[in-house]
Amino acid sequence: RRVTPEVLEQVFNEFITVATADKHIRSGGIDYAREMLEKALGQERAREILTRLTSHLRRRPFDAVRHTDPVHLASFLQNEHPQTVAVIMAHLDPDKAAQVLLGLPPERQADIIRRVATLDRTSPEMLREAEKVLERKASAIVSQESTAAGGINWAVDVLNRVDRTTEKTIMGLLSADDPELASEISQRMFLFDDIVNLDDRTVQRILREVDMNRDLPLALKAAKEEVWRKIMNNVSKRTAEALREAVEYMGPVRIRDV
């Protein structure tokens, strides 16, 4: 379909207006940008464009490293201040954060978990400082907003994802350094043995999400008798027999893998 010169001019003028508004928003002049857009395009259209522009600018901290390999990220952070590391890790998803934590020296892990667990809201200044660290080694984006991250639940989530040996080492060091915090984290952590305290319906729901061929037999390998009983009472007879066989034929495994 042919576009008339009038439509082309209208589109071009709107593009110039929006681009100018975008520049003013980035420099902090959002009120001026709103006024300019409303005069040129009307209130409703101005609101739509402002919403689109501001949402585009509202990027999460550390977007640039969310897809970075955890091994590389851990190497970036080896010699950085633990508070900087804590701020960065608190803005990663727990799976990636757990992998990064495992890549850091064991003697630093408990300190970093403690710092993350006691984070509440990170100031813009601290975010900028942490992002400068990554700018020297990767790419980063400066956020102007105070961002909620970290906290005890985050620390618990990460510790639930690392191997048992690392978890015990970190909790031991944390208990010596901050017994109250360590106690609170311990109370919130779900260990496999805790499954005996759950009702049968909850256990059955959990088992539906578990890999019955690998993960569950591995967990049962070193499980207590009451845990075995709880599991067997919540699976079919056929599944129970298959689990027993899987555990029996699994052979010896490392404690850290259980």
PDB file of C-alpha atoms in Angstrom:
ATOM      1  CA  ARG A   1       0.000   0.000   0.000  1.00  0.00           C
ATOM      2  CA  ARG A   2       1.346   3.441  -1.008  1.00  0.00           C
ATOM      3  CA  VAL A   3       2.187   5.832   1.817  1.00  0.00           C
ATOM      4  CA  THR A   4       1.283   9.468   1.177  1.00  0.00           C
ATOM      5  CA  PRO A   5       3.810  12.273   1.768  1.00  0.00           C
ATOM      6  CA  GLU A   6       1.547  13.617   4.502  1.00  0.00           C
ATOM      7  CA  VAL A   7       1.700  10.321   6.454  1.00  0.00           C
ATOM      8  CA  LEU A   8       5.464  10.112   5.990  1.00  0.00           C
ATOM      9  CA  GLU A   9       5.876  13.629   7.346  1.00  0.00           C
ATOM     10  CA  GLN A  10       3.625  12.833  10.311  1.00  0.00           C
ATOM     11  CA  VAL A  11       5.605   9.670  11.146  1.00  0.00           C
ATOM     12  CA  PHE A  12       8.906  11.512  10.768  1.00  0.00           C
ATOM     13  CA  ASN A  13       7.782  14.356  13.027  1.00  0.00           C
ATOM     14  CA  GLU A  14       6.552  11.902  15.663  1.00  0.00           C
ATOM     15  CA  PHE A  15       9.861  10.038  15.511  1.00  0.00           C
ATOM     16  CA  ILE A  16      11.807  13.276  16.072  1.00  0.00           C
ATOM     17  CA  THR A  17       9.524  14.208  18.962  1.00  0.00           C
ATOM     18  CA  VAL A  18       9.862  10.800  20.629  1.00  0.00           C
ATOM     19  CA  ALA A  19      13.636  10.716  20.139  1.00  0.00           C
ATOM     20  CA  THR A  20      13.942  14.159  21.712  1.00  0.00           C
ATOM     21  CA  ALA A  21      11.713  13.088  24.608  1.00  0.00           C
ATOM     22  CA  ASP A  22      13.831   9.977  25.100  1.00  0.00           C
ATOM     23  CA  LYS A  23      16.931  12.154  25.368  1.00  0.00           C
ATOM     24  CA  HIS A  24      15.288  14.360  28.006  1.00  0.00           C
ATOM     25  CA  ILE A  25      14.091  11.332  30.013  1.00  0.00           C
ATOM     26  CA  ARG A  26      17.613   9.879  30.059  1.00  0.00           C
ATOM     27  CA  SER A  27      18.985  13.171  31.366  1.00  0.00           C
ATOM     28  CA  GLY A  28      16.331  13.349  34.074  1.00  0.00           C
ATOM     29  CA  GLY A  29      13.966  15.830  32.416  1.00  0.00           C
ATOM     30  CA  ILE A  30      10.900  13.600  32.363  1.00  0.00           C
ATOM     31  CA  ASP A  31       8.490  16.474  33.152  1.00  0.00           C
ATOM     32  CA  TYR A  32       9.765  18.493  30.192  1.00  0.00           C
ATOM     33  CA  ALA A  33       9.545  15.410  27.984  1.00  0.00           C
ATOM     34  CA  ARG A  34       5.935  14.835  29.072  1.00  0.00           C
ATOM     35  CA  GLU A  35       4.996  18.460  28.363  1.00  0.00           C
ATOM     36  CA  MET A  36       6.633  18.384  24.943  1.00  0.00           C
ATOM     37  CA  LEU A  37       4.944  15.110  23.967  1.00  0.00           C
ATOM     38  CA  GLU A  38       1.522  16.270  25.130  1.00  0.00           C
ATOM     39  CA  LYS A  39       1.789  19.474  23.069  1.00  0.00           C
ATOM     40  CA  ALA A  40       2.909  17.608  19.966  1.00  0.00           C
ATOM     41  CA  LEU A  41       0.857  14.406  20.156  1.00  0.00           C
ATOM     42  CA  GLY A  42      -1.908  14.853  22.714  1.00  0.00           C
ATOM     43  CA  GLN A  43      -2.241  13.602  26.273  1.00  0.00           C
ATOM     44  CA  GLU A  44      -3.250   9.990  25.561  1.00  0.00           C
ATOM     45  CA  ARG A  45      -0.573   9.354  22.931  1.00  0.00           C
ATOM     46  CA  ALA A  46       2.027  11.081  25.147  1.00  0.00           C
ATOM     47  CA  ARG A  47       1.143   8.788  28.052  1.00  0.00           C
ATOM     48  CA  GLU A  48       1.561   5.683  25.861  1.00  0.00           C
ATOM     49  CA  ILE A  49       4.964   6.800  24.602  1.00  0.00           C
ATOM     50  CA  LEU A  50       6.220   7.817  28.053  1.00  0.00           C
ATOM     51  CA  THR A  51       5.203   4.443  29.481  1.00  0.00           C
ATOM     52  CA  ARG A  52       7.053   2.645  26.687  1.00  0.00           C
ATOM     53  CA  LEU A  53      10.176   4.792  26.989  1.00  0.00           C
ATOM     54  CA  THR A  54      10.435   4.640  30.780  1.00  0.00           C
ATOM     55  CA  SER A  55       9.852   0.877  30.892  1.00  0.00           C
ATOM     56  CA  HIS A  56      12.632   0.465  28.330  1.00  0.00           C
ATOM     57  CA  LEU A  57      14.972   2.483  30.548  1.00  0.00           C
ATOM     58  CA  ARG A  58      14.044   0.628  33.742  1.00  0.00           C
ATOM     59  CA  ARG A  59      16.527  -2.194  33.341  1.00  0.00           C
ATOM     60  CA  ARG A  60      17.458  -4.551  36.126  1.00  0.00           C
ATOM     61  CA  PRO A  61      20.877  -4.224  37.735  1.00  0.00           C
ATOM     62  CA  PHE A  62      23.559  -6.510  36.301  1.00  0.00           C
ATOM     63  CA  ASP A  63      21.531  -7.511  33.227  1.00  0.00           C
ATOM     64  CA  ALA A  64      24.821  -7.796  31.350  1.00  0.00           C
ATOM     65  CA  VAL A  65      26.080 -10.681  33.504  1.00  0.00           C
ATOM     66  CA  ARG A  66      22.874 -12.687  33.900  1.00  0.00           C
ATOM     67  CA  HIS A  67      23.928 -14.884  30.975  1.00  0.00           C
ATOM     68  CA  THR A  68      27.622 -14.945  31.844  1.00  0.00           C
ATOM     69  CA  ASP A  69      29.096 -18.360  32.589  1.00  0.00           C
ATOM     70  CA  PRO A  70      29.159 -18.806  36.406  1.00  0.00           C
ATOM     71  CA  VAL A  71      32.756 -20.064  36.287  1.00  0.00           C
ATOM     72  CA  HIS A  72      33.880 -16.883  34.524  1.00  0.00           C
ATOM     73  CA  LEU A  73      31.811 -14.740  36.864  1.00  0.00           C
ATOM     74  CA  ALA A  74      33.367 -16.417  39.905  1.00  0.00           C
ATOM     75  CA  SER A  75      36.831 -15.741  38.500  1.00  0.00           C
ATOM     76  CA  PHE A  76      35.882 -12.071  37.990  1.00  0.00           C
ATOM     77  CA  LEU A  77      34.943 -11.815  41.660  1.00  0.00           C
ATOM     78  CA  GLN A  78      37.806 -13.759  43.245  1.00  0.00           C
ATOM     79  CA  ASN A  79      39.649 -10.748  44.650  1.00  0.00           C
ATOM     80  CA  GLU A  80      36.797  -8.281  45.047  1.00  0.00           C
ATOM     81  CA  HIS A  81      35.513  -7.003  48.382  1.00  0.00           C
ATOM     82  CA  PRO A  82      32.999  -9.486  49.861  1.00  0.00           C
ATOM     83  CA  GLN A  83      30.307  -6.791  50.132  1.00  0.00           C
ATOM     84  CA  THR A  84      30.643  -6.085  46.414  1.00  0.00           C
ATOM     85  CA  VAL A  85      30.411  -9.800  45.668  1.00  0.00           C
ATOM     86  CA  ALA A  86      27.351 -10.082  47.926  1.00  0.00           C
ATOM     87  CA  VAL A  87      25.547  -7.237  46.126  1.00  0.00           C
ATOM     88  CA  ILE A  88      26.242  -8.777  42.713  1.00  0.00           C
ATOM     89  CA  MET A  89      25.235 -12.296  43.774  1.00  0.00           C
ATOM     90  CA  ALA A  90      22.027 -11.026  45.363  1.00  0.00           C
ATOM     91  CA  HIS A  91      20.883  -9.872  41.924  1.00  0.00           C
ATOM     92  CA  LEU A  92      21.449 -13.270  40.287  1.00  0.00           C
ATOM     93  CA  ASP A  93      18.943 -16.095  40.300  1.00  0.00           C
ATOM     94  CA  PRO A  94      19.665 -18.664  43.055  1.00  0.00           C
ATOM     95  CA  ASP A  95      20.850 -21.403  40.659  1.00  0.00           C
ATOM     96  CA  LYS A  96      23.513 -19.194  39.111  1.00  0.00           C
ATOM     97  CA  ALA A  97      24.411 -17.672  42.474  1.00  0.00           C
ATOM     98  CA  ALA A  98      24.980 -21.159  43.916  1.00  0.00           C
ATOM     99  CA  GLN A  99      27.344 -22.004  41.049  1.00  0.00           C
ATOM    100  CA  VAL A 100      29.227 -18.736  41.526  1.00  0.00           C
ATOM    101  CA  LEU A 101      29.466 -19.392  45.270  1.00  0.00           C
ATOM    102  CA  LEU A 102      31.022 -22.807  44.623  1.00  0.00           C
ATOM    103  CA  GLY A 103      33.623 -21.123  42.408  1.00  0.00           C
ATOM    104  CA  LEU A 104      34.791 -18.818  45.204  1.00  0.00           C
ATOM    105  CA  PRO A 105      37.386 -19.792  47.833  1.00  0.00           C
ATOM    106  CA  PRO A 106      35.770 -21.823  50.673  1.00  0.00           C
ATOM    107  CA  GLU A 107      37.086 -19.401  53.285  1.00  0.00           C
ATOM    108  CA  ARG A 108      35.081 -16.565  51.669  1.00  0.00           C
ATOM    109  CA  GLN A 109      31.803 -18.402  51.117  1.00  0.00           C
ATOM    110  CA  ALA A 110      30.360 -18.096  54.632  1.00  0.00           C
ATOM    111  CA  ASP A 111      31.189 -14.386  54.823  1.00  0.00           C
ATOM    112  CA  ILE A 112      29.467 -13.712  51.504  1.00  0.00           C
ATOM    113  CA  ILE A 113      26.357 -15.700  52.480  1.00  0.00           C
ATOM    114  CA  ARG A 114      26.233 -13.743  55.749  1.00  0.00           C
ATOM    115  CA  ARG A 115      26.448 -10.434  53.884  1.00  0.00           C
ATOM    116  CA  VAL A 116      23.750 -11.431  51.395  1.00  0.00           C
ATOM    117  CA  ALA A 117      21.472 -12.725  54.144  1.00  0.00           C
ATOM    118  CA  THR A 118      21.676  -9.368  55.926  1.00  0.00           C
ATOM    119  CA  LEU A 119      21.089  -7.292  52.766  1.00  0.00           C
ATOM    120  CA  ASP A 120      17.720  -5.593  52.534  1.00  0.00           C
ATOM    121  CA  ARG A 121      17.656  -2.790  50.000  1.00  0.00           C
ATOM    122  CA  THR A 122      20.754  -1.851  48.041  1.00  0.00           C
ATOM    123  CA  SER A 123      21.432   1.867  47.657  1.00  0.00           C
ATOM    124  CA  PRO A 124      22.055   3.321  44.184  1.00  0.00           C
ATOM    125  CA  GLU A 125      25.597   4.231  45.289  1.00  0.00           C
ATOM    126  CA  MET A 126      26.412   0.654  46.258  1.00  0.00           C
ATOM    127  CA  LEU A 127      24.909  -0.659  43.021  1.00  0.00           C
ATOM    128  CA  ARG A 128      26.991   1.763  40.978  1.00  0.00           C
ATOM    129  CA  GLU A 129      30.141   0.744  42.829  1.00  0.00           C
ATOM    130  CA  ALA A 130      29.422  -2.945  42.271  1.00  0.00           C
ATOM    131  CA  GLU A 131      28.662  -2.353  38.611  1.00  0.00           C
ATOM    132  CA  LYS A 132      31.941  -0.473  38.169  1.00  0.00           C
ATOM    133  CA  VAL A 133      33.689  -3.645  39.281  1.00  0.00           C
ATOM    134  CA  LEU A 134      32.014  -5.581  36.491  1.00  0.00           C
ATOM    135  CA  GLU A 135      32.559  -2.797  33.963  1.00  0.00           C
ATOM    136  CA  ARG A 136      36.279  -3.375  34.311  1.00  0.00           C
ATOM    137  CA  LYS A 137      35.875  -7.056  33.512  1.00  0.00           C
ATOM    138  CA  ALA A 138      32.592  -7.540  31.684  1.00  0.00           C
ATOM    139  CA  SER A 139      29.787  -5.132  30.825  1.00  0.00           C
ATOM    140  CA  ALA A 140      27.299  -3.596  33.232  1.00  0.00           C
ATOM    141  CA  ILE A 141      24.426  -1.165  33.481  1.00  0.00           C
ATOM    142  CA  VAL A 142      24.067   1.501  36.131  1.00  0.00           C
ATOM    143  CA  SER A 143      20.718   1.550  37.909  1.00  0.00           C
ATOM    144  CA  GLN A 144      19.273   4.714  39.417  1.00  0.00           C
ATOM    145  CA  GLU A 145      16.777   2.872  41.588  1.00  0.00           C
ATOM    146  CA  SER A 146      17.022   1.380  45.052  1.00  0.00           C
ATOM    147  CA  THR A 147      16.553  -2.338  44.470  1.00  0.00           C
ATOM    148  CA  ALA A 148      15.322  -5.025  46.829  1.00  0.00           C
ATOM    149  CA  ALA A 149      17.518  -8.135  46.765  1.00  0.00           C
ATOM    150  CA  GLY A 150      19.240 -10.645  48.979  1.00  0.00           C
ATOM    151  CA  GLY A 151      17.930 -11.462  52.418  1.00  0.00           C
ATOM    152  CA  ILE A 152      17.713 -14.647  54.419  1.00  0.00           C
ATOM    153  CA  ASN A 153      15.339 -16.412  52.026  1.00  0.00           C
ATOM    154  CA  TRP A 154      17.784 -15.848  49.176  1.00  0.00           C
ATOM    155  CA  ALA A 155      20.655 -17.243  51.272  1.00  0.00           C
ATOM    156  CA  VAL A 156      18.546 -20.286  52.181  1.00  0.00           C
ATOM    157  CA  ASP A 157      17.651 -20.853  48.524  1.00  0.00           C
ATOM    158  CA  VAL A 158      21.313 -20.810  47.502  1.00  0.00           C
ATOM    159  CA  LEU A 159      22.441 -23.089  50.336  1.00  0.00           C
ATOM    160  CA  ASN A 160      19.711 -25.581  49.432  1.00  0.00           C
ATOM    161  CA  ARG A 161      21.267 -25.812  45.959  1.00  0.00           C
ATOM    162  CA  VAL A 162      24.915 -26.432  46.865  1.00  0.00           C
ATOM    163  CA  ASP A 163      26.278 -29.841  47.864  1.00  0.00           C
ATOM    164  CA  ARG A 164      25.967 -30.991  51.473  1.00  0.00           C
ATOM    165  CA  THR A 165      29.704 -30.644  52.225  1.00  0.00           C
ATOM    166  CA  THR A 166      29.799 -27.006  51.104  1.00  0.00           C
ATOM    167  CA  GLU A 167      26.589 -26.275  52.986  1.00  0.00           C
ATOM    168  CA  LYS A 168      27.939 -27.762  56.233  1.00  0.00           C
ATOM    169  CA  THR A 169      31.242 -25.897  55.894  1.00  0.00           C
ATOM    170  CA  ILE A 170      29.502 -22.572  55.304  1.00  0.00           C
ATOM    171  CA  MET A 171      27.023 -23.101  58.136  1.00  0.00           C
ATOM    172  CA  GLY A 172      29.840 -24.076  60.502  1.00  0.00           C
ATOM    173  CA  LEU A 173      31.798 -20.911  59.753  1.00  0.00           C
ATOM    174  CA  LEU A 174      28.636 -18.828  59.875  1.00  0.00           C
ATOM    175  CA  SER A 175      27.686 -20.297  63.271  1.00  0.00           C
ATOM    176  CA  ALA A 176      31.039 -19.240  64.676  1.00  0.00           C
ATOM    177  CA  ASP A 177      30.782 -15.741  63.207  1.00  0.00           C
ATOM    178  CA  ASP A 178      27.066 -14.992  63.660  1.00  0.00           C
ATOM    179  CA  PRO A 179      25.213 -17.714  65.646  1.00  0.00           C
ATOM    180  CA  GLU A 180      21.872 -15.901  65.568  1.00  0.00           C
ATOM    181  CA  LEU A 181      21.875 -15.526  61.788  1.00  0.00           C
ATOM    182  CA  ALA A 182      23.074 -19.114  61.321  1.00  0.00           C
ATOM    183  CA  SER A 183      20.239 -20.353  63.522  1.00  0.00           C
ATOM    184  CA  GLU A 184      17.639 -18.425  61.537  1.00  0.00           C
ATOM    185  CA  ILE A 185      18.996 -19.723  58.230  1.00  0.00           C
ATOM    186  CA  SER A 186      19.048 -23.302  59.567  1.00  0.00           C
ATOM    187  CA  GLN A 187      15.423 -23.055  60.657  1.00  0.00           C
ATOM    188  CA  ARG A 188      14.374 -22.047  57.157  1.00  0.00           C
ATOM    189  CA  MET A 189      16.423 -24.628  55.278  1.00  0.00           C
ATOM    190  CA  PHE A 190      14.600 -27.696  54.044  1.00  0.00           C
ATOM    191  CA  LEU A 191      16.697 -30.815  54.356  1.00  0.00           C
ATOM    192  CA  PHE A 192      15.664 -34.137  52.853  1.00  0.00           C
ATOM    193  CA  ASP A 193      15.268 -35.555  56.363  1.00  0.00           C
ATOM    194  CA  ASP A 194      12.615 -32.894  57.061  1.00  0.00           C
ATOM    195  CA  ILE A 195      10.243 -34.688  54.716  1.00  0.00           C
ATOM    196  CA  VAL A 196       9.084 -36.859  57.639  1.00  0.00           C
ATOM    197  CA  ASN A 197       7.441 -33.759  59.133  1.00  0.00           C
ATOM    198  CA  LEU A 198       5.261 -33.128  56.079  1.00  0.00           C
ATOM    199  CA  ASP A 199       1.755 -34.456  55.544  1.00  0.00           C
ATOM    200  CA  ASP A 200       1.278 -37.220  52.970  1.00  0.00           C
ATOM    201  CA  ARG A 201      -0.438 -35.006  50.403  1.00  0.00           C
ATOM    202  CA  THR A 202       2.494 -32.569  50.429  1.00  0.00           C
ATOM    203  CA  VAL A 203       4.990 -35.430  50.137  1.00  0.00           C
ATOM    204  CA  GLN A 204       3.103 -36.829  47.150  1.00  0.00           C
ATOM    205  CA  ARG A 205       3.105 -33.418  45.486  1.00  0.00           C
ATOM    206  CA  ILE A 206       6.875 -33.113  46.018  1.00  0.00           C
ATOM    207  CA  LEU A 207       7.501 -36.603  44.655  1.00  0.00           C
ATOM    208  CA  ARG A 208       5.659 -35.724  41.440  1.00  0.00           C
ATOM    209  CA  GLU A 209       8.306 -33.055  40.800  1.00  0.00           C
ATOM    210  CA  VAL A 210      11.311 -35.271  41.588  1.00  0.00           C
ATOM    211  CA  ASP A 211      13.378 -37.360  39.170  1.00  0.00           C
ATOM    212  CA  MET A 212      12.437 -40.850  40.397  1.00  0.00           C
ATOM    213  CA  ASN A 213      15.145 -42.529  38.332  1.00  0.00           C
ATOM    214  CA  ARG A 214      18.153 -40.581  39.575  1.00  0.00           C
ATOM    215  CA  ASP A 215      17.587 -37.845  42.179  1.00  0.00           C
ATOM    216  CA  LEU A 216      15.315 -39.752  44.561  1.00  0.00           C
ATOM    217  CA  PRO A 217      17.395 -42.974  44.645  1.00  0.00           C
ATOM    218  CA  LEU A 218      20.492 -40.839  45.240  1.00  0.00           C
ATOM    219  CA  ALA A 219      18.791 -39.031  48.126  1.00  0.00           C
ATOM    220  CA  LEU A 220      17.571 -42.319  49.591  1.00  0.00           C
ATOM    221  CA  LYS A 221      21.045 -43.843  49.452  1.00  0.00           C
ATOM    222  CA  ALA A 222      21.997 -42.301  52.805  1.00  0.00           C
ATOM    223  CA  ALA A 223      18.500 -41.613  54.140  1.00  0.00           C
ATOM    224  CA  LYS A 224      17.337 -42.584  57.620  1.00  0.00           C
ATOM    225  CA  GLU A 225      14.848 -45.410  58.113  1.00  0.00           C
ATOM    226  CA  GLU A 226      11.966 -43.049  58.936  1.00  0.00           C
ATOM    227  CA  VAL A 227      12.604 -41.150  55.682  1.00  0.00           C
ATOM    228  CA  TRP A 228      12.495 -44.410  53.743  1.00  0.00           C
ATOM    229  CA  ARG A 229       9.215 -45.270  55.444  1.00  0.00           C
ATOM    230  CA  LYS A 230       7.704 -41.877  54.643  1.00  0.00           C
ATOM    231  CA  ILE A 231       8.636 -42.155  50.975  1.00  0.00           C
ATOM    232  CA  MET A 232       7.505 -45.759  50.581  1.00  0.00           C
ATOM    233  CA  ASN A 233       4.141 -44.970  52.164  1.00  0.00           C
ATOM    234  CA  ASN A 234       3.528 -42.336  49.508  1.00  0.00           C
ATOM    235  CA  VAL A 235       4.399 -44.220  46.333  1.00  0.00           C
ATOM    236  CA  SER A 236       2.844 -47.218  44.655  1.00  0.00           C
ATOM    237  CA  LYS A 237       4.079 -50.728  45.437  1.00  0.00           C
ATOM    238  CA  ARG A 238       5.631 -50.965  41.985  1.00  0.00           C
ATOM    239  CA  THR A 239       7.441 -47.632  42.391  1.00  0.00           C
ATOM    240  CA  ALA A 240       8.675 -48.643  45.844  1.00  0.00           C
ATOM    241  CA  GLU A 241      10.198 -51.835  44.432  1.00  0.00           C
ATOM    242  CA  ALA A 242      11.813 -49.891  41.578  1.00  0.00           C
ATOM    243  CA  LEU A 243      13.313 -47.411  44.054  1.00  0.00           C
ATOM    244  CA  ARG A 244      14.755 -50.179  46.221  1.00  0.00           C
ATOM    245  CA  GLU A 245      16.333 -51.793  43.166  1.00  0.00           C
ATOM    246  CA  ALA A 246      17.717 -48.467  41.941  1.00  0.00           C
ATOM    247  CA  VAL A 247      19.342 -47.772  45.315  1.00  0.00           C
ATOM    248  CA  GLU A 248      20.676 -51.318  45.564  1.00  0.00           C
ATOM    249  CA  TYR A 249      22.295 -51.262  42.124  1.00  0.00           C
ATOM    250  CA  MET A 250      23.595 -47.718  42.449  1.00  0.00           C
ATOM    251  CA  GLY A 251      26.740 -48.801  44.244  1.00  0.00           C
ATOM    252  CA  PRO A 252      28.848 -46.523  46.451  1.00  0.00           C
ATOM    253  CA  VAL A 253      28.463 -42.763  46.013  1.00  0.00           C
ATOM    254  CA  ARG A 254      30.347 -39.807  47.442  1.00  0.00           C
ATOM    255  CA  ILE A 255      28.750 -38.269  50.520  1.00  0.00           C
ATOM    256  CA  ARG A 256      28.908 -34.805  48.921  1.00  0.00           C
ATOM    257  CA  ASP A 257      26.690 -36.066  46.076  1.00  0.00           C
ATOM    258  CA  VAL A 258      23.937 -37.303  48.391  1.00  0.00           C
TER     259      VAL A 258
END
